[in-house]
mmCIF file of N, CA and C in Angstrom:
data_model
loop_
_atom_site.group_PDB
_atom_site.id
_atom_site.type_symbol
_atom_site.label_atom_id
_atom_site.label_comp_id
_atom_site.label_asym_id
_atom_site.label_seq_id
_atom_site.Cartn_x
_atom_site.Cartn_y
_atom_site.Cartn_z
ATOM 1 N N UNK A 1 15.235 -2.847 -24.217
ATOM 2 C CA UNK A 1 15.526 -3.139 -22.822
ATOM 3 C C UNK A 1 16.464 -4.342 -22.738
ATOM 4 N N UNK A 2 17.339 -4.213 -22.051
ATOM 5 C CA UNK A 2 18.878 -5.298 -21.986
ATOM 6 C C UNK A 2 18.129 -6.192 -20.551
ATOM 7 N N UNK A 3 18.407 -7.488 -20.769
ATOM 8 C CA UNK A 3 18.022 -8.494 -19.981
ATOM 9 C C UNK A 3 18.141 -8.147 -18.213
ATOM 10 N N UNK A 4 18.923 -6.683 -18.170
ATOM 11 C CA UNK A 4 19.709 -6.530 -16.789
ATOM 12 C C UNK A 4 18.721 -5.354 -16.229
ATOM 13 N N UNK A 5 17.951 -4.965 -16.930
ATOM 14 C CA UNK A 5 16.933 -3.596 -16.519
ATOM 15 C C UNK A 5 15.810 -4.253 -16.440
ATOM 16 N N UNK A 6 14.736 -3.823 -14.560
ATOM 17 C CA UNK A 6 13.452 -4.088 -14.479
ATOM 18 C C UNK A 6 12.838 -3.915 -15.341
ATOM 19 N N UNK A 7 11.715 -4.205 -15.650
ATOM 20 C CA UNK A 7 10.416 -3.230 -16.431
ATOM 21 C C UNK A 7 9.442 -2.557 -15.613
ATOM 22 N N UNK A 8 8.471 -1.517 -15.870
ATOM 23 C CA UNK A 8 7.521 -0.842 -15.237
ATOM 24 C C UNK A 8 6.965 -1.379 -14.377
ATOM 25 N N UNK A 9 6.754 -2.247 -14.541
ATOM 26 C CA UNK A 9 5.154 -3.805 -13.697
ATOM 27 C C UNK A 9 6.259 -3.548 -12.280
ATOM 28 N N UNK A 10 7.261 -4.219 -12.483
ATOM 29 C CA UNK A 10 8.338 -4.928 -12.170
ATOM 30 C C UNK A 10 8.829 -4.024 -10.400
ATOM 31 N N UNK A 11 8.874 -2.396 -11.111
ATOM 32 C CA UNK A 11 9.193 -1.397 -10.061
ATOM 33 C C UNK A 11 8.752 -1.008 -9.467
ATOM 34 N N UNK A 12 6.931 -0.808 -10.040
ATOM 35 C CA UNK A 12 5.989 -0.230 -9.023
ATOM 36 C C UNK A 12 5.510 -1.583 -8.576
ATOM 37 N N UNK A 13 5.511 -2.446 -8.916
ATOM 38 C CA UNK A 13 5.117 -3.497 -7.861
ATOM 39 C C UNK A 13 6.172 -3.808 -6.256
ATOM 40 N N UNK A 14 7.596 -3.723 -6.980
ATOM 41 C CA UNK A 14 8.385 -3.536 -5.650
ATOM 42 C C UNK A 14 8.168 -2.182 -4.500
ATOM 43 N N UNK A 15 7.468 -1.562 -5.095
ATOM 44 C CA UNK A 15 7.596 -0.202 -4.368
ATOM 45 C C UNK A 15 6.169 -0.104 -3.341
ATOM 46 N N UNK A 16 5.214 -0.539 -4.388
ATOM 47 C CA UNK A 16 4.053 -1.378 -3.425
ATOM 48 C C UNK A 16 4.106 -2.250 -2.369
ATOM 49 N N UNK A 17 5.135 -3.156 -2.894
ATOM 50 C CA UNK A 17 5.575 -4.257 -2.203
ATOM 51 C C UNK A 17 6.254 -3.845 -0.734
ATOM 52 N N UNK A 18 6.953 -2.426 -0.744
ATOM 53 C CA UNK A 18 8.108 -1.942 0.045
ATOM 54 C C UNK A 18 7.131 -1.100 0.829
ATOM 55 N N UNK A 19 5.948 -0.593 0.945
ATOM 56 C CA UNK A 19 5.499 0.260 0.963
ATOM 57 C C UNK A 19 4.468 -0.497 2.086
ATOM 58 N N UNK A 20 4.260 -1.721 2.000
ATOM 59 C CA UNK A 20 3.260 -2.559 2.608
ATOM 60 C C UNK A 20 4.226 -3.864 3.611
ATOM 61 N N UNK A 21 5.678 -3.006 3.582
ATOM 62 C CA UNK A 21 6.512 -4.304 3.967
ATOM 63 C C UNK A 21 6.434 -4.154 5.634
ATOM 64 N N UNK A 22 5.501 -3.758 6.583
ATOM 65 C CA UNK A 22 5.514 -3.500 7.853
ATOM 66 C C UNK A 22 3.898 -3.527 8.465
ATOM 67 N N UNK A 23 3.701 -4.256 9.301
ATOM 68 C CA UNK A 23 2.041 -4.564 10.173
ATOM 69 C C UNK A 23 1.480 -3.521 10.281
ATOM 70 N N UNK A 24 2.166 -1.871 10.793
ATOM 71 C CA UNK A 24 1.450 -1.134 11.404
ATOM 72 C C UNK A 24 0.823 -0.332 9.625
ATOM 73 N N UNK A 25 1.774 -0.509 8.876
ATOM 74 C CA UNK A 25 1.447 -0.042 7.453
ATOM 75 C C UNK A 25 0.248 -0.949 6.505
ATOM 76 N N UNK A 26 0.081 -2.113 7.293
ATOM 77 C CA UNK A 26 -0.742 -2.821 6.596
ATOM 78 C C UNK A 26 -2.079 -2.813 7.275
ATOM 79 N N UNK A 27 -2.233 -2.541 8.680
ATOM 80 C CA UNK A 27 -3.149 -1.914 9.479
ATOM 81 C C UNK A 27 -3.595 -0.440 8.973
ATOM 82 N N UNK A 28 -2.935 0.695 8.539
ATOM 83 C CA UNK A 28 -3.620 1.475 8.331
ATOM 84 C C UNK A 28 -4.020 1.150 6.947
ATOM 85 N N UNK A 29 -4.086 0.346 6.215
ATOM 86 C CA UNK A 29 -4.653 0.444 4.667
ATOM 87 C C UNK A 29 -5.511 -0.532 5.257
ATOM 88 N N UNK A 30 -5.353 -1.220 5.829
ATOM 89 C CA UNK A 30 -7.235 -2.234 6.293
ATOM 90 C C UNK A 30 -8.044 -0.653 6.697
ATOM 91 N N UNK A 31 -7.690 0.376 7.537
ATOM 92 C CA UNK A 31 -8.207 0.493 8.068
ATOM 93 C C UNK A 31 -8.792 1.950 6.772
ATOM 94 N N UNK A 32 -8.314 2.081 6.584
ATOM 95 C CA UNK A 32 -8.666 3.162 5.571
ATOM 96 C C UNK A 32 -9.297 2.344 4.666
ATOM 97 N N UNK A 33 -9.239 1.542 3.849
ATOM 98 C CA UNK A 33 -10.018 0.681 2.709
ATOM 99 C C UNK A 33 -11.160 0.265 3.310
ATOM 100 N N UNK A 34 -11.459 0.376 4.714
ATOM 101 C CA UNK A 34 -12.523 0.352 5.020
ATOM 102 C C UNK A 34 -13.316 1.428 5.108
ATOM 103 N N UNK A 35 -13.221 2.481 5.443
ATOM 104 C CA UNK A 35 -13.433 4.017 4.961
ATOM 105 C C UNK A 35 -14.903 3.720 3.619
ATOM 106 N N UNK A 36 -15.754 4.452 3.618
ATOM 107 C CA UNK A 36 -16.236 5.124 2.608
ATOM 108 C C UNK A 36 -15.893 6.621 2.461
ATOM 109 N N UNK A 37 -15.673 7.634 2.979
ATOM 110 C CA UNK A 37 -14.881 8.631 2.553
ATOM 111 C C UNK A 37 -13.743 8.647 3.190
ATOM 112 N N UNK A 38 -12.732 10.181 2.892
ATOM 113 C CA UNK A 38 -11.538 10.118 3.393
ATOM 114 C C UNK A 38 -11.907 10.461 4.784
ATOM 115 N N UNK A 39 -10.851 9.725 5.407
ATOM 116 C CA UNK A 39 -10.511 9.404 6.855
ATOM 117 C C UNK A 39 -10.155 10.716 7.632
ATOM 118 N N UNK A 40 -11.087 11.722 8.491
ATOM 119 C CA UNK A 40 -9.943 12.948 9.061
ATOM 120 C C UNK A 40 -10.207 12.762 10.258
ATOM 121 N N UNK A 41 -9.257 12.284 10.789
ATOM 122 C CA UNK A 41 -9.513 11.984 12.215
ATOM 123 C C UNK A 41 -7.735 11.615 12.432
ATOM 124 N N UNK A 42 -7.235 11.350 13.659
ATOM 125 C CA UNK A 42 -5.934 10.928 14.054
ATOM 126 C C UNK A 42 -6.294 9.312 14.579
ATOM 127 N N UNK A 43 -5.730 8.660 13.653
ATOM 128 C CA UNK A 43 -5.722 7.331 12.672
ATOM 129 C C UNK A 43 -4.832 6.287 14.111
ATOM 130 N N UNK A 44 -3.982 7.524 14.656
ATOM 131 C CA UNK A 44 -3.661 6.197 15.886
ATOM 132 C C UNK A 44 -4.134 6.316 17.291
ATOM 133 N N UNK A 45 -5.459 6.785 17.015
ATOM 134 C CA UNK A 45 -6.495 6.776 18.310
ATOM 135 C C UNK A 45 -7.609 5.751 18.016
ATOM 136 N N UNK A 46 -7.074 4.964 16.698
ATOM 137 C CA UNK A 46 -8.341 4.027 15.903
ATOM 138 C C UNK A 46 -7.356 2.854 15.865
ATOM 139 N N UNK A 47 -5.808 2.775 16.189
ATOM 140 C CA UNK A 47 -4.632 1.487 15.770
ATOM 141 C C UNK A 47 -4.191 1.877 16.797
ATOM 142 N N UNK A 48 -3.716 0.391 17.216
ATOM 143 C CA UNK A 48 -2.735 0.762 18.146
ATOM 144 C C UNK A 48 -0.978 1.141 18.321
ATOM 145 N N UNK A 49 -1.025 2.618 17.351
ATOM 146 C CA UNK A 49 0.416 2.932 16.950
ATOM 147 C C UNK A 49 0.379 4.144 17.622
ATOM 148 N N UNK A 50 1.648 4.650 17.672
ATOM 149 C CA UNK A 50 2.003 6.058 18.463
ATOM 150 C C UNK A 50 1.471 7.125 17.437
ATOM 151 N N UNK A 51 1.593 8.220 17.489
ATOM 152 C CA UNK A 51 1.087 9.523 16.631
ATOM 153 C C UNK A 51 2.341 9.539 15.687
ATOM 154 N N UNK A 52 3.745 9.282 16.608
ATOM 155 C CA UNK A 52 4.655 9.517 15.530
ATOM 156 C C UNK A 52 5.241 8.542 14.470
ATOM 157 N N UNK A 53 4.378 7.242 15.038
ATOM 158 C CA UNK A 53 4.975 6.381 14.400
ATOM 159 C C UNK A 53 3.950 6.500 12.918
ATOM 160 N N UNK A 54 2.523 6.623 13.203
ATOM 161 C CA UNK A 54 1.623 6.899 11.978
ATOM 162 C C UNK A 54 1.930 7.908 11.363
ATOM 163 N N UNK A 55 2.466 9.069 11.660
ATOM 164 C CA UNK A 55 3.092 10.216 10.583
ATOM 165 C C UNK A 55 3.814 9.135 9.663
ATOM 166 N N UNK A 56 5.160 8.653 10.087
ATOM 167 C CA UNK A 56 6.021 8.187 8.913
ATOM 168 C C UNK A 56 5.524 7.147 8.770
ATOM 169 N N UNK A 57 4.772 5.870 8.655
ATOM 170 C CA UNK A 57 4.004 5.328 8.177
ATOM 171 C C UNK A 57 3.352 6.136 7.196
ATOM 172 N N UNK A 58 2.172 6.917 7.592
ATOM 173 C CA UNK A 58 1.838 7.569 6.295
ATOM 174 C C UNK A 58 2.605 8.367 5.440
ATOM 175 N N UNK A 59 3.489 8.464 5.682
ATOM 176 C CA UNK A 59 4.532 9.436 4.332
ATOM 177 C C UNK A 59 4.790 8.216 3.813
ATOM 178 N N UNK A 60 4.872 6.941 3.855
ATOM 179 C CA UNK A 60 5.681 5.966 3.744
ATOM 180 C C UNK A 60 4.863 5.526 2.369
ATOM 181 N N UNK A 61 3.543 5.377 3.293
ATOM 182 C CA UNK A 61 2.038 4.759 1.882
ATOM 183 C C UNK A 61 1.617 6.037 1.046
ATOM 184 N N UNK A 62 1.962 7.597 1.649
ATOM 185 C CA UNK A 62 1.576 8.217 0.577
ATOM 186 C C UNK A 62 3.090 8.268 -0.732
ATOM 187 N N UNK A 63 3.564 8.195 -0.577
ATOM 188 C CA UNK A 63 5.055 8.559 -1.046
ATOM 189 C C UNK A 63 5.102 7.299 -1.841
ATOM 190 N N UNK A 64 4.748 6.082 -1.721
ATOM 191 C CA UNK A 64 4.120 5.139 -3.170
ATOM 192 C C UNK A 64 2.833 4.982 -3.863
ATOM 193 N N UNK A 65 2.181 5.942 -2.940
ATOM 194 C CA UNK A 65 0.807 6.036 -3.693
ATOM 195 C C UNK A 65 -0.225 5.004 -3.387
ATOM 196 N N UNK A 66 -0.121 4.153 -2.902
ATOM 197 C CA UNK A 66 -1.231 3.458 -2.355
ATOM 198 C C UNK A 66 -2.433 4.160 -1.496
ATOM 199 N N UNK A 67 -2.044 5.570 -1.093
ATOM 200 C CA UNK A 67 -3.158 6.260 -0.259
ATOM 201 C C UNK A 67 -2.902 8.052 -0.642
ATOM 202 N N UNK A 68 -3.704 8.521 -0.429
ATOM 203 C CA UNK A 68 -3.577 10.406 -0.726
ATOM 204 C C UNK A 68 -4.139 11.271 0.628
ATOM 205 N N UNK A 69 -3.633 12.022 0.695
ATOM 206 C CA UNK A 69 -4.444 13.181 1.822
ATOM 207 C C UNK A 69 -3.603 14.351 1.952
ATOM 208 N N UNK A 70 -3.482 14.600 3.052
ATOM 209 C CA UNK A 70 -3.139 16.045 3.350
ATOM 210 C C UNK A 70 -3.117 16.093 5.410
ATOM 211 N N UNK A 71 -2.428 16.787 5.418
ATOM 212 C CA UNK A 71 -2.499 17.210 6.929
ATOM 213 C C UNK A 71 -2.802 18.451 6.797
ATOM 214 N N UNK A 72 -4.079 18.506 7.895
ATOM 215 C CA UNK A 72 -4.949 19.176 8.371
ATOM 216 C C UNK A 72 -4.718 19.620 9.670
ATOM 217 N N UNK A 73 -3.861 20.100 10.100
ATOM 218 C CA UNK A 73 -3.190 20.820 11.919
ATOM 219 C C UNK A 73 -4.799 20.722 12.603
ATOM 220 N N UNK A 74 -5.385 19.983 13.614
ATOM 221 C CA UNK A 74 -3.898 19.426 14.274
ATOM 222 C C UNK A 74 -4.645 17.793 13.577
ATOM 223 N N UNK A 75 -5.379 17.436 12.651
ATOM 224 C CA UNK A 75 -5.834 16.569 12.612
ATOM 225 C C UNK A 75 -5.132 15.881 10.755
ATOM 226 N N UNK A 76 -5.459 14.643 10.425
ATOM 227 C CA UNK A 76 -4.630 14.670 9.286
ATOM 228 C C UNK A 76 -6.029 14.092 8.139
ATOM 229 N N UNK A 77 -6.271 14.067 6.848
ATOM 230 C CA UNK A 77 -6.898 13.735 6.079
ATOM 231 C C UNK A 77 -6.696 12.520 5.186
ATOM 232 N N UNK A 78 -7.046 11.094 4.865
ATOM 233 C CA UNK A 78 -6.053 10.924 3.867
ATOM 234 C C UNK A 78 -7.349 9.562 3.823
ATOM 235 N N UNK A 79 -7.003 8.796 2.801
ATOM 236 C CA UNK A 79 -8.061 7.614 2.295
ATOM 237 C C UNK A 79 -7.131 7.160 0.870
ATOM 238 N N UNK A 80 -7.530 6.150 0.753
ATOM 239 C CA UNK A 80 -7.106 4.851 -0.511
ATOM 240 C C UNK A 80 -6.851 5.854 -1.611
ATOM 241 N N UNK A 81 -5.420 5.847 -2.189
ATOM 242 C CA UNK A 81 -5.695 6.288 -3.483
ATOM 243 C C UNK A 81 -6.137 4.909 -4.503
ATOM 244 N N UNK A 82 -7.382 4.971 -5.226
ATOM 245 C CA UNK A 82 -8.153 4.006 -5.588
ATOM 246 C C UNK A 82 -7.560 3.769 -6.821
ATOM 247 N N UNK A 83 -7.250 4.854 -7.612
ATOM 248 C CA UNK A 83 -6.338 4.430 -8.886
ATOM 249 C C UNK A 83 -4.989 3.053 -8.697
ATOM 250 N N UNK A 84 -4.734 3.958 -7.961
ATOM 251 C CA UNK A 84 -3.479 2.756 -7.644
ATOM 252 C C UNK A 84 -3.257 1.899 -6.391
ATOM 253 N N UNK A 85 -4.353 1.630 -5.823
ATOM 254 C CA UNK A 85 -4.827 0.259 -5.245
ATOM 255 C C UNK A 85 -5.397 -0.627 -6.819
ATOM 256 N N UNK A 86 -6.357 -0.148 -7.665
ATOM 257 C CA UNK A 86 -6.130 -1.077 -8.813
ATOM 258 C C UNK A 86 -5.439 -1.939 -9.169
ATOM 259 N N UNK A 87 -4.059 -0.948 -9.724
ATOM 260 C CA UNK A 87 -2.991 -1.362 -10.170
ATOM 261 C C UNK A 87 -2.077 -2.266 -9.698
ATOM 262 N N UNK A 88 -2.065 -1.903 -7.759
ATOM 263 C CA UNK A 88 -1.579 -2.630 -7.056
ATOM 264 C C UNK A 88 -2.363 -3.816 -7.146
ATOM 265 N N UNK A 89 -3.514 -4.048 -7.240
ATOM 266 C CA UNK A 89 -4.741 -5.317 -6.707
ATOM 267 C C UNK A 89 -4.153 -6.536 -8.079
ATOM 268 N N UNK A 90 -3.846 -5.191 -9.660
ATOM 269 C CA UNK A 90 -3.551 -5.813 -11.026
ATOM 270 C C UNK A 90 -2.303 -6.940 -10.693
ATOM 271 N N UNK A 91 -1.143 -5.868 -10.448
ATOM 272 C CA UNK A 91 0.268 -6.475 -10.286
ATOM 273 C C UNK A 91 0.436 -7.346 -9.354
ATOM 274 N N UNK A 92 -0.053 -7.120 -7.967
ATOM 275 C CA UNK A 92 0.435 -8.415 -7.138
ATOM 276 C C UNK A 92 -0.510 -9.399 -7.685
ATOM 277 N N UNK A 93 -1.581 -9.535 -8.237
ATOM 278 C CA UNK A 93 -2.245 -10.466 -8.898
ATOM 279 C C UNK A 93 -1.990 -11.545 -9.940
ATOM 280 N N UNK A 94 -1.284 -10.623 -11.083
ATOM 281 C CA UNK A 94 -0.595 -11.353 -11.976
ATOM 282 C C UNK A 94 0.962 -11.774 -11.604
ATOM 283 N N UNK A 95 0.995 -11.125 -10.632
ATOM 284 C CA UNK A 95 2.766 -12.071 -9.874
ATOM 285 C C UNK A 95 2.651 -13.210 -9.136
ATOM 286 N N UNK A 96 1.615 -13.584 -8.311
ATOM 287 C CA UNK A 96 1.116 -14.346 -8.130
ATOM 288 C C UNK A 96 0.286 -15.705 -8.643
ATOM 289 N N UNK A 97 -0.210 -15.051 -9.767
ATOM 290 C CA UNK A 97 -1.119 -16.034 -10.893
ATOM 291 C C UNK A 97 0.322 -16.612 -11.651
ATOM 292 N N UNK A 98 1.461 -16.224 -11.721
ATOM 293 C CA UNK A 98 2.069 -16.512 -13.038
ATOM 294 C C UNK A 98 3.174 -17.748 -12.930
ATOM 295 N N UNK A 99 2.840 -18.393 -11.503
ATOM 296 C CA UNK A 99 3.511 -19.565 -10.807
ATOM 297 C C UNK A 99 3.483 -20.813 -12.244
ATOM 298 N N UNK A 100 4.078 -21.519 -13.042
ATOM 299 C CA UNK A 100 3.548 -22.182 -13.432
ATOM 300 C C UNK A 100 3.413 -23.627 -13.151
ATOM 301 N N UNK A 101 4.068 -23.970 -12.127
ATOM 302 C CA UNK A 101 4.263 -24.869 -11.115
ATOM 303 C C UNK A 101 2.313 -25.475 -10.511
ATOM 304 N N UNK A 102 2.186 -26.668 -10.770
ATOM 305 C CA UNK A 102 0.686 -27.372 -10.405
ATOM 306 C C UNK A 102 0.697 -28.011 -9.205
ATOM 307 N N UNK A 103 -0.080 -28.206 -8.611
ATOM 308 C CA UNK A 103 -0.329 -29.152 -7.307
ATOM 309 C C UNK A 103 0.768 -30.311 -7.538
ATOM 310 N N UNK A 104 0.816 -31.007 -8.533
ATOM 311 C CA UNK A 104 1.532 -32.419 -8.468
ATOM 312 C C UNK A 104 3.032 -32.393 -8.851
ATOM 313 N N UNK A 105 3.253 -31.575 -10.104
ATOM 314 C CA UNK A 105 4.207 -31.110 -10.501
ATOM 315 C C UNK A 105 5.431 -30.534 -9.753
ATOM 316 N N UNK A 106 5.292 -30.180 -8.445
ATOM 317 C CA UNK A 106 6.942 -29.004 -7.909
ATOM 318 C C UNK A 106 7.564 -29.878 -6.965
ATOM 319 N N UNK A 107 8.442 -29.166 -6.344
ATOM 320 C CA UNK A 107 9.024 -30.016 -5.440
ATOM 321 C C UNK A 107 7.735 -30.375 -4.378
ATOM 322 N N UNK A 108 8.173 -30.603 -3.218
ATOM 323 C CA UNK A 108 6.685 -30.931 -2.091
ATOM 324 C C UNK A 108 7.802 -30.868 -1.140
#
């Protein structure tokens, strides 16, 4: 790998990152991670978002994988994909932890 190419961590963390880059998108993963099973119900009668705006929202979080389901006419199915909330929980974790900068040490 040449100094000029991401690595793996690197891409799906941006894509996580891209995927969670909007309120109404970060509202439906509170609201689903709160869920014990998958969610089938119409998700913006529970948020306060339009019907059409939660369609592409959810293509948005399923399409990086942070969540899975299915549409169910006229109602839609979908809950945490848990594998990769992990991964996500892993990566923004260690991007975060890897500051090496101390309380006394950085600028202020």
């Amino acid at each position: 790998m040449s100094n000029k190419e991401y690595n793996i961590n690197q891409e799906q963390l941006a894509r996580f990152a891209k995927a969670m880059g909007h309120p109404a998108r970060i509202a439906i993963l509170q609201f689903l991670a709160k869920q014990n099973t998958c969610y089938f119900g119409d998700i913006n009668e529970e948020l306060p978002i339009s019907k059409a705006t939660v369609s592409q929202h959810l293509k948005e979080l399923k399409e990086s994988g942070l969540i899975q389901g299915e549409v169910e006419m006229p109602k839609v199915k979908y809950c945490i994909n848990r594998e990769n909330w992990q991964i996500a929980q892993k990566l923004f974790g260690n991007f975060f932890n890897q500051c090496a900068c101390k309380k006394d040490s950085c600028c202020k």
